[in-house]
Amino acid sequence: MGSITLKDVEVQFDGKTVLAIDDLSLTANTIAVIGANGSGKSTFARLLNGLAKPSTGQVLVNEIDVVTEPKRAVSQAGFIFSNPDVQIVMPTLIEDVEFSLRSVGLSKAEQNAQAMAALDAVGLKHLADAPAQSLSSGQKQLLAIAAITVRKPSLVIADEPTALLDLGNAKQIAQLLLSPVADQVVLVTHDMKLAGLCEVAVHFDQGRLVSVGAPKDVIARYEKMFA
Ligand SMILES: Nc1ncnc2c1ncn2[C@@H]1O[C@H](COP(=O)(O)OP(=O)(O)O)[C@@H](O)[C@H]1O
Ligand SMILES: [Mg+2]
């Protein structure tokens, strides 16, 4: 089981507080993060692997302090962005996934075997030697997931991973992420159907935590704001 704990956290940019969370503890496997544009969702997501730093307060992920132990924080978390193009770093699929394992200290054969297994898990094994840039957007996102999950992170953070995908691809990516692909999956999304599939939802508004709880209730309150 994974755990995310934030205490008295504030994130500031240019002296302005963009996110403030007094007390938040999450142990669910799948966590939806919802809220309007600019409400602090990405900042929250980025706090969890140390991409964003709190000005004050403490962020613990699986008891690891993200600020004081940045290397451990990064190595236990995988981050998936909306645009899969920014995540592809090598020419072919297999090379791209193997690249994720470069510093793990495996033999070349073991690296290849693990990368193949990760590609197989997302249904792309048959394209292992194809150029990554020849993939469709949906396939690129699957590749990004393989390149993240091959390192077996305990936390996967996905920031609007289906935003650029058509309905079919979005559904496939969502199902895969929520299978779940890690002990904990944090899914930032504007897709309320998708948020509803998570165990817990967190709603931010103007940098504040509005509600945490069963997605059905949290979504209903969010939707009421626009009724
Ligand atoms: N690197 C940054 N520098 C300055 N302001 C930022 C930075 N990142 C985010 N912000 C600001 O923080 C607020 C929250 O942004 P963000 O977390 O990206 O919101 P969301 O993901 O919900 O759209 C916004 O007002 C945004 O402009
Ligand atoms: Mg965002």
mmCIF file of C-alpha atoms and ligand atoms in Angstrom:
data_model
loop_
_atom_site.group_PDB
_atom_site.id
_atom_site.type_symbol
_atom_site.label_atom_id
_atom_site.label_comp_id
_atom_site.label_asym_id
_atom_site.label_seq_id
_atom_site.Cartn_x
_atom_site.Cartn_y
_atom_site.Cartn_z
ATOM 1 C CA MET A 1 0.000 0.000 0.000
ATOM 2 C CA GLY A 2 1.239 3.489 -0.811
ATOM 3 C CA SER A 3 0.834 6.656 1.166
ATOM 4 C CA ILE A 4 0.913 10.351 0.372
ATOM 5 C CA THR A 5 0.941 12.842 3.228
ATOM 6 C CA LEU A 6 1.089 16.630 3.010
ATOM 7 C CA LYS A 7 1.334 18.876 6.052
ATOM 8 C CA ASP A 8 1.150 22.679 6.088
ATOM 9 C CA VAL A 9 2.310 22.829 2.481
ATOM 10 C CA GLU A 10 2.471 26.057 0.526
ATOM 11 C CA VAL A 11 3.800 26.478 -2.976
ATOM 12 C CA GLN A 12 4.607 29.992 -4.118
ATOM 13 C CA PHE A 13 5.622 31.424 -7.457
ATOM 14 C CA ASP A 14 6.891 34.992 -7.530
ATOM 15 C CA GLY A 15 5.681 35.517 -3.955
ATOM 16 C CA LYS A 16 2.154 34.382 -4.805
ATOM 17 C CA THR A 17 0.705 31.289 -3.157
ATOM 18 C CA VAL A 18 -0.596 28.964 -5.881
ATOM 19 C CA LEU A 19 -1.246 25.954 -3.667
ATOM 20 C CA ALA A 20 -1.907 25.616 0.062
ATOM 21 C CA ILE A 21 -2.716 22.294 1.734
ATOM 22 C CA ASP A 22 -2.908 22.106 5.537
ATOM 23 C CA ASP A 23 -3.414 18.422 5.940
ATOM 24 C CA LEU A 24 -3.928 15.697 3.360
ATOM 25 C CA SER A 25 -3.389 11.978 3.646
ATOM 26 C CA LEU A 26 -4.065 9.578 0.774
ATOM 27 C CA THR A 27 -3.713 5.805 0.865
ATOM 28 C CA ALA A 28 -6.084 4.818 -1.942
ATOM 29 C CA ASN A 29 -4.636 2.956 -4.929
ATOM 30 C CA THR A 30 -6.220 5.254 -7.495
ATOM 31 C CA ILE A 31 -6.658 8.968 -6.851
ATOM 32 C CA ALA A 32 -8.330 11.424 -9.217
ATOM 33 C CA VAL A 33 -7.331 15.089 -9.080
ATOM 34 C CA ILE A 34 -9.937 17.458 -10.477
ATOM 35 C CA GLY A 35 -10.507 21.197 -10.657
ATOM 36 C CA ALA A 36 -10.573 24.191 -12.983
ATOM 37 C CA ASN A 37 -7.628 25.331 -15.089
ATOM 38 C CA GLY A 38 -5.046 27.009 -12.893
ATOM 39 C CA SER A 39 -6.444 25.519 -9.678
ATOM 40 C CA GLY A 40 -3.141 23.890 -8.747
ATOM 41 C CA LYS A 41 -3.603 20.324 -10.008
ATOM 42 C CA SER A 42 -0.294 20.121 -11.865
ATOM 43 C CA THR A 43 1.517 21.821 -9.020
ATOM 44 C CA PHE A 44 0.108 19.192 -6.653
ATOM 45 C CA ALA A 45 1.127 16.397 -9.042
ATOM 46 C CA ARG A 46 4.619 17.833 -9.373
ATOM 47 C CA LEU A 47 5.048 18.109 -5.604
ATOM 48 C CA LEU A 48 4.775 14.344 -5.327
ATOM 49 C CA ASN A 49 8.012 13.611 -7.156
ATOM 50 C CA GLY A 50 9.827 16.802 -6.253
ATOM 51 C CA LEU A 51 9.374 18.528 -9.627
ATOM 52 C CA ALA A 52 7.745 21.355 -7.653
ATOM 53 C CA LYS A 53 9.147 22.416 -4.292
ATOM 54 C CA PRO A 54 7.023 23.579 -1.380
ATOM 55 C CA SER A 55 8.007 26.959 0.056
ATOM 56 C CA THR A 56 6.990 25.587 3.436
ATOM 57 C CA GLY A 57 5.629 22.335 4.836
ATOM 58 C CA GLN A 58 6.302 18.681 4.321
ATOM 59 C CA VAL A 59 5.501 16.233 1.516
ATOM 60 C CA LEU A 60 5.920 12.540 2.328
ATOM 61 C CA VAL A 61 5.427 9.788 -0.225
ATOM 62 C CA ASN A 62 5.768 6.310 1.250
ATOM 63 C CA GLU A 63 7.477 7.952 4.240
ATOM 64 C CA ILE A 64 10.087 9.492 1.949
ATOM 65 C CA ASP A 65 10.469 13.234 2.408
ATOM 66 C CA VAL A 66 10.381 14.580 -1.121
ATOM 67 C CA VAL A 67 12.361 17.704 -0.214
ATOM 68 C CA THR A 68 15.157 16.184 1.833
ATOM 69 C CA GLU A 69 15.454 12.952 -0.164
ATOM 70 C CA PRO A 70 14.924 14.090 -3.759
ATOM 71 C CA LYS A 71 16.753 11.167 -5.369
ATOM 72 C CA ARG A 72 14.670 8.535 -3.599
ATOM 73 C CA ALA A 73 11.535 10.560 -4.284
ATOM 74 C CA VAL A 74 12.265 10.676 -8.009
ATOM 75 C CA SER A 75 13.215 7.015 -8.239
ATOM 76 C CA GLN A 76 10.002 5.795 -6.605
ATOM 77 C CA ALA A 77 7.732 7.876 -8.843
ATOM 78 C CA GLY A 78 6.987 7.874 -12.551
ATOM 79 C CA PHE A 79 5.422 10.892 -14.266
ATOM 80 C CA ILE A 80 3.254 10.804 -17.380
ATOM 81 C CA PHE A 81 2.437 14.023 -19.254
ATOM 82 C CA SER A 82 -0.357 14.876 -21.678
ATOM 83 C CA ASN A 83 1.953 15.020 -24.637
ATOM 84 C CA PRO A 84 3.694 11.690 -25.198
ATOM 85 C CA ASP A 85 6.092 13.298 -27.700
ATOM 86 C CA VAL A 86 7.993 14.985 -24.892
ATOM 87 C CA GLN A 87 8.591 11.630 -23.215
ATOM 88 C CA ILE A 88 10.149 9.715 -26.071
ATOM 89 C CA VAL A 89 13.914 9.916 -25.929
ATOM 90 C CA MET A 90 15.211 7.105 -28.164
ATOM 91 C CA PRO A 91 14.659 6.112 -31.828
ATOM 92 C CA THR A 92 12.931 2.743 -31.416
ATOM 93 C CA LEU A 93 10.399 1.474 -28.879
ATOM 94 C CA ILE A 94 12.689 -1.114 -27.347
ATOM 95 C CA GLU A 95 15.577 1.357 -27.067
ATOM 96 C CA ASP A 96 13.259 3.883 -25.463
ATOM 97 C CA VAL A 97 12.120 1.467 -22.767
ATOM 98 C CA GLU A 98 15.633 0.071 -22.247
ATOM 99 C CA PHE A 99 16.845 3.640 -21.751
ATOM 100 C CA SER A 100 14.722 3.841 -18.588
ATOM 101 C CA LEU A 101 16.763 0.981 -17.150
ATOM 102 C CA ARG A 102 20.177 2.408 -18.052
ATOM 103 C CA SER A 103 21.206 3.179 -14.472
ATOM 104 C CA VAL A 104 19.693 0.135 -12.776
ATOM 105 C CA GLY A 105 22.788 -2.026 -13.270
ATOM 106 C CA LEU A 106 21.263 -4.882 -15.239
ATOM 107 C CA SER A 107 22.979 -6.983 -17.891
ATOM 108 C CA LYS A 108 22.124 -6.048 -21.476
ATOM 109 C CA ALA A 109 20.102 -9.268 -21.828
ATOM 110 C CA GLU A 110 18.151 -8.644 -18.625
ATOM 111 C CA GLN A 111 17.535 -5.031 -19.640
ATOM 112 C CA ASN A 112 16.156 -6.248 -22.957
ATOM 113 C CA ALA A 113 13.978 -8.910 -21.325
ATOM 114 C CA GLN A 114 12.440 -6.456 -18.871
ATOM 115 C CA ALA A 115 11.867 -3.845 -21.570
ATOM 116 C CA MET A 116 10.203 -6.463 -23.791
ATOM 117 C CA ALA A 117 7.939 -7.512 -20.923
ATOM 118 C CA ALA A 118 6.952 -3.884 -20.322
ATOM 119 C CA LEU A 119 6.143 -3.424 -24.028
ATOM 120 C CA ASP A 120 4.162 -6.653 -23.959
ATOM 121 C CA ALA A 121 2.139 -5.413 -20.981
ATOM 122 C CA VAL A 122 0.953 -2.393 -22.990
ATOM 123 C CA GLY A 123 0.409 -4.403 -26.187
ATOM 124 C CA LEU A 124 3.315 -2.965 -28.168
ATOM 125 C CA LYS A 125 5.737 -5.899 -28.196
ATOM 126 C CA HIS A 126 5.197 -6.527 -31.891
ATOM 127 C CA LEU A 127 6.438 -2.999 -32.618
ATOM 128 C CA ALA A 128 9.589 -3.253 -30.472
ATOM 129 C CA ASP A 129 11.963 -2.377 -33.314
ATOM 130 C CA ALA A 130 9.732 0.183 -35.005
ATOM 131 C CA PRO A 131 10.596 3.899 -34.920
ATOM 132 C CA ALA A 132 8.837 5.457 -31.927
ATOM 133 C CA GLN A 133 7.910 8.528 -33.966
ATOM 134 C CA SER A 134 5.887 6.331 -36.352
ATOM 135 C CA LEU A 135 3.396 5.526 -33.581
ATOM 136 C CA SER A 136 -0.053 7.064 -33.199
ATOM 137 C CA SER A 137 -0.618 9.390 -30.231
ATOM 138 C CA GLY A 138 -2.373 6.633 -28.308
ATOM 139 C CA GLN A 139 0.468 4.198 -28.967
ATOM 140 C CA LYS A 140 3.008 6.843 -27.942
ATOM 141 C CA GLN A 141 1.211 7.234 -24.631
ATOM 142 C CA LEU A 142 1.296 3.446 -24.185
ATOM 143 C CA LEU A 143 5.031 3.559 -24.883
ATOM 144 C CA ALA A 144 5.437 6.302 -22.289
ATOM 145 C CA ILE A 145 3.634 4.110 -19.768
ATOM 146 C CA ALA A 146 5.889 1.159 -20.605
ATOM 147 C CA ALA A 147 8.984 3.331 -20.199
ATOM 148 C CA ILE A 148 7.726 4.437 -16.775
ATOM 149 C CA THR A 149 6.402 1.139 -15.453
ATOM 150 C CA VAL A 150 9.475 -0.867 -16.485
ATOM 151 C CA ARG A 151 11.176 0.689 -13.450
ATOM 152 C CA LYS A 152 8.345 -0.539 -11.236
ATOM 153 C CA PRO A 153 7.668 2.779 -9.493
ATOM 154 C CA SER A 154 5.471 2.605 -6.400
ATOM 155 C CA LEU A 155 3.734 5.816 -7.493
ATOM 156 C CA VAL A 156 2.615 6.766 -10.987
ATOM 157 C CA ILE A 157 1.529 10.363 -11.500
ATOM 158 C CA ALA A 158 -0.338 11.096 -14.715
ATOM 159 C CA ASP A 159 -1.090 14.743 -15.524
ATOM 160 C CA GLU A 160 -4.001 14.784 -17.985
ATOM 161 C CA PRO A 161 -2.665 11.700 -19.813
ATOM 162 C CA THR A 162 -5.739 11.393 -22.019
ATOM 163 C CA ALA A 163 -6.162 15.087 -22.879
ATOM 164 C CA LEU A 164 -4.787 14.736 -26.421
ATOM 165 C CA LEU A 165 -6.311 11.349 -27.220
ATOM 166 C CA ASP A 166 -9.496 10.285 -28.989
ATOM 167 C CA LEU A 167 -12.171 8.471 -26.983
ATOM 168 C CA GLY A 168 -10.984 4.938 -27.746
ATOM 169 C CA ASN A 169 -7.348 5.638 -26.944
ATOM 170 C CA ALA A 170 -8.297 7.619 -23.855
ATOM 171 C CA LYS A 171 -10.291 4.692 -22.570
ATOM 172 C CA GLN A 172 -7.469 2.234 -23.183
ATOM 173 C CA ILE A 173 -4.903 4.437 -21.413
ATOM 174 C CA ALA A 174 -7.268 5.016 -18.491
ATOM 175 C CA GLN A 175 -7.987 1.322 -18.078
ATOM 176 C CA LEU A 176 -4.310 0.545 -18.120
ATOM 177 C CA LEU A 177 -3.367 3.228 -15.593
ATOM 178 C CA LEU A 178 -6.181 2.290 -13.251
ATOM 179 C CA SER A 179 -5.518 -1.440 -13.515
ATOM 180 C CA PRO A 180 -3.573 -0.041 -11.454
ATOM 181 C CA VAL A 181 -0.029 0.135 -12.827
ATOM 182 C CA ALA A 182 1.523 0.924 -9.423
ATOM 183 C CA ASP A 183 0.756 0.823 -5.687
ATOM 184 C CA GLN A 184 -0.679 4.295 -6.134
ATOM 185 C CA VAL A 185 -1.800 6.126 -9.244
ATOM 186 C CA VAL A 186 -2.542 9.859 -9.148
ATOM 187 C CA LEU A 187 -4.572 10.847 -12.161
ATOM 188 C CA VAL A 188 -5.161 14.498 -13.002
ATOM 189 C CA THR A 189 -8.118 14.684 -15.352
ATOM 190 C CA HIS A 190 -10.989 16.782 -16.666
ATOM 191 C CA ASP A 191 -12.793 13.596 -17.639
ATOM 192 C CA MET A 192 -15.347 13.112 -14.854
ATOM 193 C CA LYS A 193 -16.205 9.623 -16.053
ATOM 194 C CA LEU A 194 -12.587 8.703 -15.615
ATOM 195 C CA ALA A 195 -12.365 10.456 -12.246
ATOM 196 C CA GLY A 196 -15.406 8.455 -11.210
ATOM 197 C CA LEU A 197 -13.494 5.214 -11.764
ATOM 198 C CA CYS A 198 -10.912 6.125 -9.131
ATOM 199 C CA GLU A 199 -11.215 5.131 -5.472
ATOM 200 C CA VAL A 200 -10.812 8.658 -4.196
ATOM 201 C CA ALA A 201 -11.080 12.116 -5.739
ATOM 202 C CA VAL A 202 -9.400 15.333 -4.670
ATOM 203 C CA HIS A 203 -10.786 18.684 -5.798
ATOM 204 C CA PHE A 204 -8.707 21.862 -5.929
ATOM 205 C CA ASP A 205 -10.011 25.350 -6.535
ATOM 206 C CA GLN A 206 -7.788 28.426 -6.686
ATOM 207 C CA GLY A 207 -4.966 26.587 -4.979
ATOM 208 C CA ARG A 208 -7.110 25.311 -2.140
ATOM 209 C CA LEU A 209 -8.268 21.826 -1.308
ATOM 210 C CA VAL A 210 -12.051 21.925 -1.620
ATOM 211 C CA SER A 211 -12.937 18.314 -0.966
ATOM 212 C CA VAL A 212 -11.530 14.819 -0.702
ATOM 213 C CA GLY A 213 -13.566 11.651 -0.710
ATOM 214 C CA ALA A 214 -15.683 9.320 -2.778
ATOM 215 C CA PRO A 215 -15.458 10.511 -6.410
ATOM 216 C CA LYS A 216 -19.245 10.512 -6.756
ATOM 217 C CA ASP A 217 -19.616 13.118 -3.979
ATOM 218 C CA VAL A 218 -16.560 15.166 -4.891
ATOM 219 C CA ILE A 219 -17.594 15.339 -8.559
ATOM 220 C CA ALA A 220 -21.180 16.266 -7.678
ATOM 221 C CA ARG A 221 -19.955 19.220 -5.603
ATOM 222 C CA TYR A 222 -17.566 20.284 -8.364
ATOM 223 C CA GLU A 223 -20.314 20.160 -10.976
ATOM 224 C CA LYS A 224 -22.612 22.175 -8.714
ATOM 225 C CA MET A 225 -20.164 25.081 -8.928
ATOM 226 C CA PHE A 226 -21.117 25.433 -12.588
ATOM 227 C CA ALA A 227 -24.828 24.740 -12.275
HETATM 228 N N1 LIG B 1 6.507 27.598 -12.850
HETATM 229 C C1 LIG B 1 5.547 28.477 -12.571
HETATM 230 N N2 LIG B 1 5.831 29.789 -12.434
HETATM 231 C C2 LIG B 1 4.862 30.680 -12.118
HETATM 232 N N3 LIG B 1 3.574 30.363 -11.913
HETATM 233 C C3 LIG B 1 3.247 29.073 -12.028
HETATM 234 C C4 LIG B 1 4.196 28.057 -12.362
HETATM 235 N N4 LIG B 1 3.551 26.860 -12.397
HETATM 236 C C5 LIG B 1 2.273 27.123 -12.118
HETATM 237 N N5 LIG B 1 2.075 28.431 -11.887
HETATM 238 C C6 LIG B 1 0.795 29.064 -11.518
HETATM 239 O O1 LIG B 1 0.224 28.301 -10.481
HETATM 240 C C7 LIG B 1 -1.176 28.202 -10.635
HETATM 241 C C8 LIG B 1 -1.583 26.763 -10.666
HETATM 242 O O2 LIG B 1 -1.088 26.174 -11.852
HETATM 243 P P1 LIG B 1 -1.234 24.632 -12.178
HETATM 244 O O3 LIG B 1 -0.820 23.862 -10.999
HETATM 245 O O4 LIG B 1 -0.500 24.403 -13.447
HETATM 246 O O5 LIG B 1 -2.791 24.516 -12.392
HETATM 247 P P2 LIG B 1 -3.657 23.404 -13.157
HETATM 248 O O6 LIG B 1 -2.771 22.250 -13.437
HETATM 249 O O7 LIG B 1 -4.777 23.104 -12.225
HETATM 250 O O8 LIG B 1 -4.165 24.055 -14.410
HETATM 251 C C9 LIG B 1 -1.529 28.967 -11.895
HETATM 252 O O9 LIG B 1 -1.952 30.241 -11.533
HETATM 253 C C10 LIG B 1 -0.217 29.030 -12.644
HETATM 254 O O10 LIG B 1 -0.164 30.162 -13.443
HETATM 255 MG MG MG B 2 -2.264 21.310 -15.191
#
